[in-house]
mmCIF file of C-alpha atoms in Angstrom:
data_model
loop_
_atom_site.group_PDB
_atom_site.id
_atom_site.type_symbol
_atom_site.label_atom_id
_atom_site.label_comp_id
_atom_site.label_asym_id
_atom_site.label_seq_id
_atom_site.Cartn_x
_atom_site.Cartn_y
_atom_site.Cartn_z
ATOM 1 C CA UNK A 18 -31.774 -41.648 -0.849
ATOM 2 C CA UNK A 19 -35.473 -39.836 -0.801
ATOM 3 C CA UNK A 20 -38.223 -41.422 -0.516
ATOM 4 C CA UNK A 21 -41.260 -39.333 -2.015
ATOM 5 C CA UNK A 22 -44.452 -40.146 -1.327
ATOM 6 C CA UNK A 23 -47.659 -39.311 -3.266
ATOM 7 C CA UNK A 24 -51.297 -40.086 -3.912
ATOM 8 C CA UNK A 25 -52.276 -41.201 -7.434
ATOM 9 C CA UNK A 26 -55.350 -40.509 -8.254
ATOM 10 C CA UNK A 27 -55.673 -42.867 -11.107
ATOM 11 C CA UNK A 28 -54.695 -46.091 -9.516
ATOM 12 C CA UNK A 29 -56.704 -44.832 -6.569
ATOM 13 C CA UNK A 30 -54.024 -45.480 -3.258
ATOM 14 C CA UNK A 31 -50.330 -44.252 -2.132
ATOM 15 C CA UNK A 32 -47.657 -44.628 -3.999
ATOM 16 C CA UNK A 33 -43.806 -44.534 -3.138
ATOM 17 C CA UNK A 34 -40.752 -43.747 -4.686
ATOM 18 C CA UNK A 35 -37.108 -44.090 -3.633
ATOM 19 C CA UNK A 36 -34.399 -41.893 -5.495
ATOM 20 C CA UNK A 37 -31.167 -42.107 -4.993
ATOM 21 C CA UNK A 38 -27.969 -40.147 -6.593
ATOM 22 C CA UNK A 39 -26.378 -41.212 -10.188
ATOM 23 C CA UNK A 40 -23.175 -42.977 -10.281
ATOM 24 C CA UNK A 41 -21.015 -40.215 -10.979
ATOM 25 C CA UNK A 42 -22.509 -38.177 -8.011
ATOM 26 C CA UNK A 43 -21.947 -40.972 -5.087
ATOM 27 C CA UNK A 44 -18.292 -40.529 -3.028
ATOM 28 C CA UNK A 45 -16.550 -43.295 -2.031
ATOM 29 C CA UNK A 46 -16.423 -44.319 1.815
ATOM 30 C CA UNK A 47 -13.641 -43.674 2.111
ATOM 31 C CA UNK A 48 -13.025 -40.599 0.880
ATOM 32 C CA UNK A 49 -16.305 -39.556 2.591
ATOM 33 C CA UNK A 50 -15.188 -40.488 5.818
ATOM 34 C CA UNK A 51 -11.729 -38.443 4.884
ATOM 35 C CA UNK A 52 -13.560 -35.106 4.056
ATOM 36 C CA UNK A 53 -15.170 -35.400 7.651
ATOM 37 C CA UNK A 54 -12.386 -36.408 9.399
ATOM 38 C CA UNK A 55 -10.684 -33.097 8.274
ATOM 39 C CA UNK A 56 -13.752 -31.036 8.195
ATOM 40 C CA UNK A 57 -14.201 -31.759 12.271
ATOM 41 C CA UNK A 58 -10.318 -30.959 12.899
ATOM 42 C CA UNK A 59 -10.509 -27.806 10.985
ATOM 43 C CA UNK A 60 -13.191 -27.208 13.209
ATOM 44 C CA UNK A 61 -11.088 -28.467 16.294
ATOM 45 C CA UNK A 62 -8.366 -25.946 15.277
ATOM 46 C CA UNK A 63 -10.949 -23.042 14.823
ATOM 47 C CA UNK A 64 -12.702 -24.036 18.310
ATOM 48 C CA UNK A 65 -8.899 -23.590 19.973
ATOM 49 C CA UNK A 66 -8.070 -20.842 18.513
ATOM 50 C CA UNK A 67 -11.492 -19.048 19.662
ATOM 51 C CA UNK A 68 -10.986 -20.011 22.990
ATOM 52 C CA UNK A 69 -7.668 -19.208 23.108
ATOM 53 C CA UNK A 70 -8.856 -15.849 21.563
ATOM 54 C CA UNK A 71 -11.524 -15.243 24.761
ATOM 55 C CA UNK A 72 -8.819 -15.362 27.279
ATOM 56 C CA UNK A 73 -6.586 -13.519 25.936
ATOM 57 C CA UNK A 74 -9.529 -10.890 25.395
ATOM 58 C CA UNK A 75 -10.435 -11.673 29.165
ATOM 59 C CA UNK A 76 -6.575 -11.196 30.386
ATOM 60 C CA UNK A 77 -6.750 -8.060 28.662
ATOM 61 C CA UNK A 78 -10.285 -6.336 30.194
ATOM 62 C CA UNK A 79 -9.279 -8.285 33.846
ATOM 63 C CA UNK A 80 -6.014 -5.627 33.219
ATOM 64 C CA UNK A 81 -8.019 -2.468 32.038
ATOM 65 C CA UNK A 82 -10.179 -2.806 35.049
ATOM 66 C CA UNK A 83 -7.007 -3.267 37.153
ATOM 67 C CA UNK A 84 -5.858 -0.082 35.762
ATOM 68 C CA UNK A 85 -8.979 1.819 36.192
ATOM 69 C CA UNK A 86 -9.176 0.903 39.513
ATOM 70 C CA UNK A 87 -5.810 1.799 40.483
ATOM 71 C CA UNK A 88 -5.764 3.816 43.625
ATOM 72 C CA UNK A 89 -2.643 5.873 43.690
ATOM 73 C CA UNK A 90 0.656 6.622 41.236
ATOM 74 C CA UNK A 91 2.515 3.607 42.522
ATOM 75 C CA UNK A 92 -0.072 0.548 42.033
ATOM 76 C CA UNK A 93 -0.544 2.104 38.286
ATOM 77 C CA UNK A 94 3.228 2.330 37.484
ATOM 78 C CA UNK A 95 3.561 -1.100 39.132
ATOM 79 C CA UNK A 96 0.770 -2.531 36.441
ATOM 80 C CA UNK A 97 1.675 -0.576 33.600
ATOM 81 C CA UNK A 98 5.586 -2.287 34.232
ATOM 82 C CA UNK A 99 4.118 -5.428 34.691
ATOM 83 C CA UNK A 100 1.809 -6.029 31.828
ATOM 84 C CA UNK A 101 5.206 -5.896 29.135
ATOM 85 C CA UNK A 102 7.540 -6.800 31.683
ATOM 86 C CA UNK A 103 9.340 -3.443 31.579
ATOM 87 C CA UNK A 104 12.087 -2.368 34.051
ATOM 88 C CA UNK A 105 11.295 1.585 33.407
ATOM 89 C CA UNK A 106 8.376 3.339 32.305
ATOM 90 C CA UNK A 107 10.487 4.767 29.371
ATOM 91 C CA UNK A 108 10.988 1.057 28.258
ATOM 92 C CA UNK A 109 7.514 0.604 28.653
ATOM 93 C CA UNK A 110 6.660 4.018 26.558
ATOM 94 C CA UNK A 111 8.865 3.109 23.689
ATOM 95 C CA UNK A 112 7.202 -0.633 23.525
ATOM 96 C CA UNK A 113 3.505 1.334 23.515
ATOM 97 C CA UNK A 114 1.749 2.076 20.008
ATOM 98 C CA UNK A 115 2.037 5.693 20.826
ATOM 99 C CA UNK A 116 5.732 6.151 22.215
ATOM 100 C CA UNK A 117 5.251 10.269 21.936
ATOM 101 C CA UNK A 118 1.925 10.424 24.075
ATOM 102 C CA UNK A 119 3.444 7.378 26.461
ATOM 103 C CA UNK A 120 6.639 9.510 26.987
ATOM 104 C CA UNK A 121 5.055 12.304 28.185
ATOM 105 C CA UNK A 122 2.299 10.155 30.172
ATOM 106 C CA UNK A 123 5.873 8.410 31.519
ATOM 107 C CA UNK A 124 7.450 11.618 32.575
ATOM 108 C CA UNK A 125 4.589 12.331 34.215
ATOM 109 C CA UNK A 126 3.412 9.519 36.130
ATOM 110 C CA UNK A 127 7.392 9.222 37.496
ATOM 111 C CA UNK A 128 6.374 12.708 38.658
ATOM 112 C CA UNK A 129 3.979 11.729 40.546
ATOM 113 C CA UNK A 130 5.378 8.720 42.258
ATOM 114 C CA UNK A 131 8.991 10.121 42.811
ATOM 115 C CA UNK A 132 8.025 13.685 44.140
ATOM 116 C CA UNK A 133 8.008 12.990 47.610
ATOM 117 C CA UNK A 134 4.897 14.696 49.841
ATOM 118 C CA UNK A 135 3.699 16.730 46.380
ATOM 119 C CA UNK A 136 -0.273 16.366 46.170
ATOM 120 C CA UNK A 137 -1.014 13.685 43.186
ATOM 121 C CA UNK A 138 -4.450 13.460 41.491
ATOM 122 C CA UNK A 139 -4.793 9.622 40.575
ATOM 123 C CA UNK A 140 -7.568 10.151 38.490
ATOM 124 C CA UNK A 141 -6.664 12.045 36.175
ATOM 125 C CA UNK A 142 -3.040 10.078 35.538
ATOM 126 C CA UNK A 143 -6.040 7.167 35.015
ATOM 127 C CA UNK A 144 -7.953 8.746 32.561
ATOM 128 C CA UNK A 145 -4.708 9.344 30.886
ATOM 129 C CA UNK A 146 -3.113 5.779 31.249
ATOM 130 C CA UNK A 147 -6.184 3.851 30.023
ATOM 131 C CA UNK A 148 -6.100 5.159 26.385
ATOM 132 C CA UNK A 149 -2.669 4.187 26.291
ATOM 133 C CA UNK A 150 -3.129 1.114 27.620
ATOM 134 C CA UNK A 151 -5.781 -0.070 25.569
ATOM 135 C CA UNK A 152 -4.241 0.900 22.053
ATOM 136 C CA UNK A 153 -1.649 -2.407 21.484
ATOM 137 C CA UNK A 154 1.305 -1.728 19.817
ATOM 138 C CA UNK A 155 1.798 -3.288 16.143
ATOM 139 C CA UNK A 156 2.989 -6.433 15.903
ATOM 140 C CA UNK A 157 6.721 -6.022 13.988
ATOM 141 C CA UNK A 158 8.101 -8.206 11.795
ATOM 142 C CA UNK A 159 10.798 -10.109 13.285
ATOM 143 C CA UNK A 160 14.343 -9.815 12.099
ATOM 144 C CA UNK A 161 14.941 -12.912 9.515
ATOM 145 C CA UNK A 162 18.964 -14.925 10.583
ATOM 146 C CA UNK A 163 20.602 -17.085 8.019
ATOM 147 C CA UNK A 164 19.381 -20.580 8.800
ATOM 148 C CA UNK A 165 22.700 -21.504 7.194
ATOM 149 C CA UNK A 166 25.064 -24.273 10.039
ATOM 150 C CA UNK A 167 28.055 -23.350 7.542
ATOM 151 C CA UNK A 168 31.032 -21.990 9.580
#
């Protein structure tokens, strides 16, 4: 309800007035207490899924940082195999969004961890690695399998 109140200058003092919705406007209880009941686990759900969103965005820039502060070949290859659970750096290049540029990033980061006493510049296989890290791969659509128990 609203309560209104106004001065009326005719009968000289405050008056008040209470409105309140029509019939047909007016929910019932129960249904009332229904439409909040769901409205606060909608926003329950959309609460989880936000905060489920955050660390996965925090997991992700806690890994970008780990990878551009990688100190030689070896620590990089070791996160880059890590972060997909990859046994080879090809596996891992294939998984990537770009499998061309991670190929050749691939090739050459084995290069540089497998050539023995050959002079490696770990910043620059950084500055390469970090685009291709950042750039997740597309989600594919699962194969569908007959959900049929028939033999």
């Amino acid at each position: 309800p609203v309560t209104l109140r106004y001065f009326d200058p005719v009968a000289d003092r405050l008056q008040v007035h209470t409105h309140r919705l029509s019939r047909e406007w007016r929910l019932p209880p129960w249904l009332a207490a229904g439409l909040a009941a769901s409205g606060l686990g909608l926003l329950g759900i959309g609460a989880r899924w936000a905060c489920r969103a955050h660390a996965r965005w925090r997991t992700r820039r806690a890994y970008l940082q780990q990878i551009a502060q990688a100190g030689d070949p070896q620590s990089l290859r070791r996160l880059l195999l890590a972060d997909g659970g990859h046994r080879t750096l090809a596996e891992w290049a294939t998984a990537s969004a770009r499998p061309e540029a991670a190929r050749l990033f691939a090739t050459a980061l084995d290069a540089a961890c497998f050539a023995g006493d050959a002079p490696h510049d770990a910043s620059t296989l950084r500055q390469i690695a970090l685009p291709l890290a950042r750039r997740r791969p597309t989600r594919r659509r699962r194969p569908t399998f007959a959900t049929s128990r028939r033999s």
